[in-house]
Amino acid sequence: MQKFRLISSFSLVTLILFSIFPQFSFADEKSSEKEKDDDYYQMMKLFADTYEQIERNYVKDIDRRILVEAAIRGMVQELDQYSNYISPRDLSRFNQVVEQEFGGIGIQVHIDENNGRLTVMTPLPGTPAYKAGIRAGDVIDSIEGKTTKGFTLPEAIKILKGRAGESVSMSVIHKGTEEVIPLTVTRELIHVATVLGDTYKSDDSWDYMLDKKEKIGYIRLTHFSRHSSEELQAAIEDLQKQGMKALILDLRFNPGGLLSQATEISDMFIKSGKIVSTQGRNSRDRKWEATAEGTYDGFPMAVLVNRYSASASEIVSACLQDHKRAVIVGERTWGKGSVQNVIELEEGDSALKLTTASYHRPSGKNIHRFPGAKDTDVWGVTPDDKYRLRLTDEELEAFGEYRRKRDILDHNAKLDNEFKDKQLDLALDYIKSALNEKTKPAAKEDAQKAEKKEVEKEKKPSKKAAALPQPAKAPLVIQTT
């Protein structure tokens, strides 16, 4: 009887919805509207009948929620690759990606391909794991009394993460030793930095000054999360105290994130004009304009992108390119020009990430790469002339390995200074050329004025973040906990 009542209730809701529409059709609408309402009713009836047949006659019992969630996912899959349903069990992980915050001990781990053991890639500076003496290369031998032999990454992450203030017991084997050392580590709220430098300094903070002689700054932005603009502002302020004369902003492998963070970061570098605009079917058109207050200018900039730079990365690089504020170096970007809104379902227990608008660069040109798009079509962000350099898959893999090793917090490790990052070298070529032009006699007066303005200006206030895009990710097998 309970099952019958469920189906009957569902059908009754459908009938009630249907009964509302004909009243308007008879009074105000044409017959085509009534036909549309009829189609709607028939489709809902088809869904209800299918659900009822499966639930009543399938060979074995099946959970009703599994059926409903499968139906929702089926609908969303017909839309685009960026819209999706977020179930209650996935919502926490989704929020952690957006916020870049979670309860944990602060390490990046992977399964070592040589011994198959759960191994620390690197601790994050200042985290409980770092304070407990866990270092890069340590094998995590056990967690909560269970051996990690045969553990998968998801299994390990699930145990290591938890509420801030709670403890986790584990044992580690330091790199180069065989002694098993028991540890008890208290979890904290871990904030994963999205603004990084090239290497760590002796105090374990990031070094953002790439060339100390020429005063060329280098900042990597890995995601556009809730605090990215604040982190970036702090990094630039640090560089300016050191006398920065030029900046390279590295957006390679950046999959995007919050739209509001993209507009705030773009606003940091241009004084006026359009940053980006959005257009939607059922939402008003919007555009974001730059403000002069707090603008970082008076120095040359280069932005590094590659085929994994997407969404918010493309908003920033397109904006700076269209306003001629920076030269774009590297290869054509991913091509994601759509905005997703996160809509709460079940009073916040689940959510729907739905594409609701498309965005366009200041010039009005399209960014989105639609299915079937050709290389000759307009999409993505193409680097400036003379600064286009596409790496092969082999070169990209070698660069990834080089970059990961430099991100390990281990002052005893020997850094590879022989590897040539060809895209970064190309950006440096532009920066040094621009600095040479700037120091010519005709440009000295302008440079002095710019420096004076930098001293006088106040910090730009941070702005609230909202709305989320999300695209492709680089294939990494490292997870943070």
Coordinates of C-alpha atoms in Angstrom, one line a residue, residues 85-421:
Y85 CA 23.8 16.7 -9.7
I86 CA 25.7 16.7 -6.4
S87 CA 24.3 14.0 -4.1
P88 CA 24.4 14.3 -0.2
R89 CA 27.4 12.0 0.0
D90 CA 29.3 14.2 -2.6
L91 CA 28.3 17.6 -1.3
S92 CA 30.9 17.9 1.4
R93 CA 33.8 17.1 -1.0
F94 CA 32.3 19.6 -3.6
N95 CA 32.3 22.4 -0.9
Q96 CA 35.9 21.6 0.0
V97 CA 36.9 22.1 -3.6
V98 CA 35.2 25.5 -3.7
E99 CA 36.4 26.7 -0.3
Q100 CA 39.8 25.0 -0.5
E101 CA 39.3 24.3 3.3
F102 CA 38.7 21.1 5.2
G103 CA 39.4 19.3 8.5
G104 CA 42.6 17.4 8.2
I105 CA 46.3 17.1 9.1
G106 CA 47.8 18.9 6.0
I107 CA 49.7 16.5 3.8
Q108 CA 49.6 15.6 0.1
V109 CA 49.8 11.8 -0.3
H110 CA 50.1 9.4 -3.2
I111 CA 50.6 5.6 -3.7
D112 CA 54.3 5.1 -4.4
E113 CA 54.7 3.2 -7.7
N114 CA 57.9 1.5 -6.5
N115 CA 56.6 -0.1 -3.3
G116 CA 52.8 0.4 -3.5
R117 CA 52.8 2.1 -0.1
L118 CA 50.9 5.2 1.0
T119 CA 53.6 7.9 0.8
V120 CA 53.7 11.6 1.8
M121 CA 54.4 13.8 -1.3
T122 CA 54.8 16.9 0.9
P123 CA 53.5 18.4 4.1
L124 CA 51.8 21.8 3.9
P125 CA 53.7 24.5 5.8
G126 CA 52.5 25.2 9.3
T127 CA 50.0 22.3 9.4
P128 CA 49.6 19.7 12.2
A129 CA 51.4 17.1 10.0
Y130 CA 54.3 19.5 9.5
K131 CA 54.5 20.3 13.2
A132 CA 54.4 16.6 14.1
G133 CA 57.6 16.0 12.0
I134 CA 56.0 14.3 9.0
R135 CA 58.1 15.0 5.9
A136 CA 58.2 14.4 2.2
G137 CA 58.9 10.8 1.4
D138 CA 57.6 9.4 4.7
V139 CA 55.6 6.1 4.4
I140 CA 52.4 6.1 6.3
D141 CA 52.5 2.6 7.8
S142 CA 49.2 2.6 9.6
I143 CA 46.2 4.7 10.4
E144 CA 44.0 4.1 13.5
G145 CA 45.8 0.8 14.0
K146 CA 45.1 -0.5 10.5
T147 CA 48.0 -1.2 8.1
T148 CA 47.9 0.9 5.0
K149 CA 49.2 -2.0 2.8
G150 CA 46.7 -2.3 0.0
F151 CA 45.0 1.0 0.8
T152 CA 43.6 3.1 -2.0
L153 CA 43.9 6.9 -2.0
P154 CA 40.2 7.4 -1.3
E155 CA 40.3 5.0 1.6
A156 CA 43.3 6.8 3.2
I157 CA 41.8 10.3 2.6
K158 CA 38.5 9.3 4.2
I159 CA 40.2 8.2 7.4
L160 CA 42.8 11.0 7.6
K161 CA 40.2 13.8 7.1
G162 CA 37.8 14.6 9.9
R163 CA 36.5 17.3 12.2
A164 CA 39.0 20.0 13.4
G165 CA 40.0 19.3 17.0
E166 CA 39.7 15.5 16.7
S167 CA 42.9 13.4 16.8
V168 CA 44.0 10.6 14.4
S169 CA 46.6 8.0 15.4
M170 CA 49.1 6.8 12.8
S171 CA 52.6 5.5 12.4
V172 CA 55.2 6.6 9.9
I173 CA 58.5 5.4 8.5
H174 CA 60.8 8.3 7.7
K175 CA 62.5 8.3 4.4
G176 CA 65.8 6.4 4.5
T177 CA 65.0 4.5 7.7
E178 CA 63.1 1.4 8.7
E179 CA 61.9 2.5 12.2
V180 CA 58.1 2.7 12.6
I181 CA 57.3 5.8 14.6
P182 CA 53.8 6.2 16.3
L183 CA 52.2 9.6 16.1
T184 CA 49.0 11.2 17.3
V185 CA 48.0 14.2 15.3
T186 CA 45.2 16.6 16.0
R187 CA 43.3 17.7 13.0
E188 CA 42.8 21.4 12.2
L189 CA 41.0 23.4 9.6
I190 CA 43.4 23.2 6.6
H191 CA 43.4 26.1 4.2
V192 CA 45.0 25.0 0.9
A193 CA 46.8 28.0 -0.6
T194 CA 45.9 28.8 -4.2
V195 CA 48.7 31.4 -4.7
L196 CA 52.2 29.8 -4.9
G197 CA 55.7 30.9 -5.8
D198 CA 58.5 29.0 -7.6
T199 CA 60.2 27.6 -4.5
Y200 CA 60.1 27.7 -0.7
K201 CA 62.2 30.2 1.3
S202 CA 64.2 29.1 4.3
D203 CA 61.2 30.1 6.6
D204 CA 58.9 27.8 4.6
S205 CA 57.0 30.6 3.0
W206 CA 56.8 30.9 -0.8
D207 CA 59.4 32.9 -2.7
Y208 CA 57.6 35.0 -5.3
M209 CA 60.7 36.8 -6.6
L210 CA 61.9 34.8 -9.6
D211 CA 64.7 37.1 -10.7
K212 CA 66.2 39.0 -7.8
K213 CA 68.5 41.0 -9.9
E214 CA 65.9 42.2 -12.5
K215 CA 63.2 42.2 -9.8
I216 CA 60.8 40.0 -11.8
G217 CA 58.0 38.5 -9.7
Y218 CA 56.4 35.1 -10.4
I219 CA 53.1 34.0 -9.0
R220 CA 51.2 30.8 -9.7
L221 CA 47.5 30.6 -9.2
T222 CA 46.2 27.1 -9.0
H223 CA 42.5 27.7 -8.5
F224 CA 40.0 30.6 -8.1
S225 CA 38.7 29.8 -4.6
R226 CA 37.1 31.9 -1.9
H227 CA 40.3 33.6 -0.7
S228 CA 42.4 33.7 -3.9
S229 CA 42.1 37.5 -4.5
E230 CA 43.2 38.1 -0.9
E231 CA 46.2 35.7 -1.3
L232 CA 47.2 37.3 -4.5
Q233 CA 47.0 40.8 -3.1
A234 CA 49.3 39.7 -0.2
A235 CA 51.8 38.2 -2.6
I236 CA 51.9 41.4 -4.7
E237 CA 52.3 43.6 -1.7
D238 CA 55.2 41.3 -0.6
L239 CA 56.8 41.7 -4.1
Q240 CA 56.4 45.5 -4.1
K241 CA 58.2 45.7 -0.8
Q242 CA 61.1 44.0 -2.5
G243 CA 61.0 46.5 -5.4
M244 CA 59.2 44.4 -8.0
K245 CA 59.6 45.8 -11.5
A246 CA 57.6 43.2 -13.5
L247 CA 55.3 40.2 -12.9
I248 CA 54.6 36.8 -14.5
L249 CA 51.2 35.3 -13.5
D250 CA 51.2 31.6 -14.2
L251 CA 47.7 30.2 -14.9
R252 CA 48.8 27.0 -16.5
F253 CA 46.7 23.9 -15.3
N254 CA 44.3 26.3 -13.6
P255 CA 40.8 24.8 -14.1
G256 CA 39.0 27.9 -12.9
G257 CA 36.6 28.4 -10.0
L258 CA 34.6 31.3 -8.7
L259 CA 33.5 33.9 -11.2
S260 CA 33.6 36.7 -8.6
Q261 CA 37.3 35.9 -7.9
A262 CA 38.1 36.1 -11.6
T263 CA 36.5 39.6 -11.8
E264 CA 38.3 40.8 -8.6
I265 CA 41.7 39.6 -9.8
S266 CA 41.2 41.1 -13.2
D267 CA 40.2 44.4 -11.5
M268 CA 43.5 44.4 -9.7
F269 CA 45.4 45.1 -12.9
I270 CA 43.2 47.4 -15.0
K271 CA 41.9 50.8 -14.1
S272 CA 38.7 51.0 -16.1
G273 CA 36.6 49.2 -18.8
K274 CA 34.7 46.0 -19.1
I275 CA 36.1 42.9 -17.4
V276 CA 33.6 40.3 -18.6
S277 CA 29.9 40.0 -19.4
T278 CA 27.4 37.2 -19.1
Q279 CA 24.2 36.4 -21.0
G280 CA 21.6 33.8 -19.9
R281 CA 18.2 32.6 -21.1
N282 CA 16.4 33.1 -17.8
S283 CA 18.7 35.6 -16.1
R284 CA 19.5 39.2 -16.8
D285 CA 22.5 40.1 -18.8
R286 CA 25.4 41.3 -16.5
K287 CA 28.7 43.0 -17.0
W288 CA 31.6 43.7 -14.6
E289 CA 33.5 47.0 -14.9
A290 CA 37.0 47.7 -13.5
T291 CA 37.5 50.4 -10.8
A292 CA 40.6 52.6 -10.6
E293 CA 41.1 52.2 -6.8
G294 CA 43.9 49.9 -5.8
T295 CA 45.0 49.0 -9.3
Y296 CA 48.4 47.5 -9.7
D297 CA 49.9 49.1 -12.8
G298 CA 53.1 50.7 -13.9
F299 CA 55.0 47.4 -14.6
P300 CA 55.0 44.9 -17.5
M301 CA 53.1 41.7 -17.1
A302 CA 53.0 38.3 -18.8
V303 CA 50.4 35.7 -18.2
L304 CA 51.2 32.0 -18.8
V305 CA 48.4 29.7 -20.1
N306 CA 48.2 26.2 -21.6
R307 CA 45.5 23.8 -22.8
Y308 CA 44.4 23.1 -19.3
S309 CA 43.8 26.8 -18.4
A310 CA 40.0 27.1 -18.3
S311 CA 37.0 29.1 -17.2
A312 CA 38.1 31.8 -14.6
S313 CA 41.6 31.5 -16.0
E314 CA 40.3 32.5 -19.4
I315 CA 38.3 35.4 -18.0
V316 CA 41.5 36.9 -16.4
S317 CA 43.8 36.2 -19.4
A318 CA 41.2 37.5 -21.9
C319 CA 40.6 40.6 -19.9
L320 CA 44.2 41.5 -19.5
Q321 CA 44.9 40.7 -23.2
D322 CA 42.0 42.8 -24.5
H323 CA 43.0 45.8 -22.4
K324 CA 46.6 45.3 -23.5
R325 CA 47.7 45.1 -19.8
A326 CA 49.6 41.8 -20.2
V327 CA 51.1 39.7 -22.9
I328 CA 49.6 36.1 -23.0
V329 CA 52.3 33.4 -23.4
G330 CA 52.0 29.7 -24.0
E331 CA 49.2 27.9 -25.9
R332 CA 45.5 28.2 -26.6
T333 CA 43.4 27.7 -23.6
W334 CA 40.6 25.1 -22.9
G335 CA 37.6 27.0 -24.1
K336 CA 35.0 27.1 -21.3
G337 CA 32.8 30.1 -21.5
S338 CA 29.8 29.0 -19.4
V339 CA 28.7 29.9 -15.9
Q340 CA 27.3 27.4 -13.5
N341 CA 25.0 28.3 -10.5
V342 CA 24.9 26.0 -7.6
I343 CA 21.2 25.5 -6.7
E344 CA 20.4 24.0 -3.3
L345 CA 18.1 20.9 -3.2
E346 CA 16.5 19.1 -0.3
E347 CA 17.0 22.1 2.0
G348 CA 20.8 22.1 1.3
D349 CA 21.4 18.4 1.6
S350 CA 22.1 18.0 -2.1
A351 CA 22.6 20.5 -5.0
L352 CA 22.3 21.0 -8.7
K353 CA 25.2 22.6 -10.6
L354 CA 23.4 24.1 -13.6
T355 CA 24.8 26.0 -16.6
T356 CA 22.7 29.2 -16.5
A357 CA 24.7 31.7 -18.6
S358 CA 27.6 32.2 -21.0
Y359 CA 30.3 34.7 -20.6
H360 CA 32.2 36.9 -23.1
R361 CA 35.5 38.7 -23.1
P362 CA 35.7 42.5 -23.1
S363 CA 36.0 42.5 -26.9
G364 CA 32.8 40.6 -27.2
K365 CA 34.5 37.6 -28.7
N366 CA 33.4 34.1 -27.8
I367 CA 35.4 31.9 -25.3
H368 CA 33.3 28.7 -25.2
R369 CA 34.4 25.8 -27.3
F370 CA 31.2 24.2 -28.4
P371 CA 30.9 20.5 -29.4
G372 CA 32.4 20.0 -32.9
A373 CA 34.3 23.3 -32.8
K374 CA 37.3 23.5 -35.2
D375 CA 40.7 25.0 -34.5
T376 CA 39.8 27.7 -37.0
D377 CA 36.8 28.8 -35.0
V378 CA 36.9 31.5 -32.4
W379 CA 37.1 30.1 -28.9
G380 CA 39.4 30.1 -25.9
V381 CA 42.3 32.6 -25.4
T382 CA 45.1 32.5 -28.0
P383 CA 48.5 33.8 -26.9
D384 CA 49.9 36.9 -28.5
D385 CA 51.9 36.8 -31.7
K386 CA 55.5 35.7 -31.2
Y387 CA 54.5 34.2 -27.8
R388 CA 52.7 31.0 -28.8
L389 CA 54.5 27.9 -27.7
R390 CA 52.7 24.5 -27.4
L391 CA 54.4 21.8 -25.5
T392 CA 54.2 18.2 -26.6
D393 CA 52.6 15.6 -24.3
E394 CA 56.1 14.3 -23.4
E395 CA 57.3 17.9 -22.6
L396 CA 54.1 18.5 -20.6
E397 CA 54.7 15.3 -18.5
A398 CA 58.3 16.3 -17.9
F399 CA 57.3 19.8 -16.8
G400 CA 54.7 18.3 -14.4
E401 CA 57.3 16.1 -12.8
Y402 CA 59.7 19.0 -12.5
R403 CA 57.0 21.3 -11.0
R404 CA 55.9 18.7 -8.5
K405 CA 59.4 18.2 -7.2
R406 CA 59.9 21.9 -6.7
D407 CA 56.7 22.0 -4.7
I408 CA 58.0 19.5 -2.1
L409 CA 58.8 21.2 1.2
D410 CA 62.2 19.6 1.8
H411 CA 65.2 21.9 2.2
N412 CA 67.5 18.9 1.9
A413 CA 66.2 18.0 -1.6
K414 CA 68.4 18.9 -4.5
L415 CA 66.4 21.0 -7.0
D416 CA 66.6 20.4 -10.7
N417 CA 68.0 23.6 -12.2
E418 CA 68.8 22.0 -15.5
F419 CA 65.2 21.6 -16.7
K420 CA 64.2 24.3 -19.1
D421 CA 60.6 25.6 -18.8

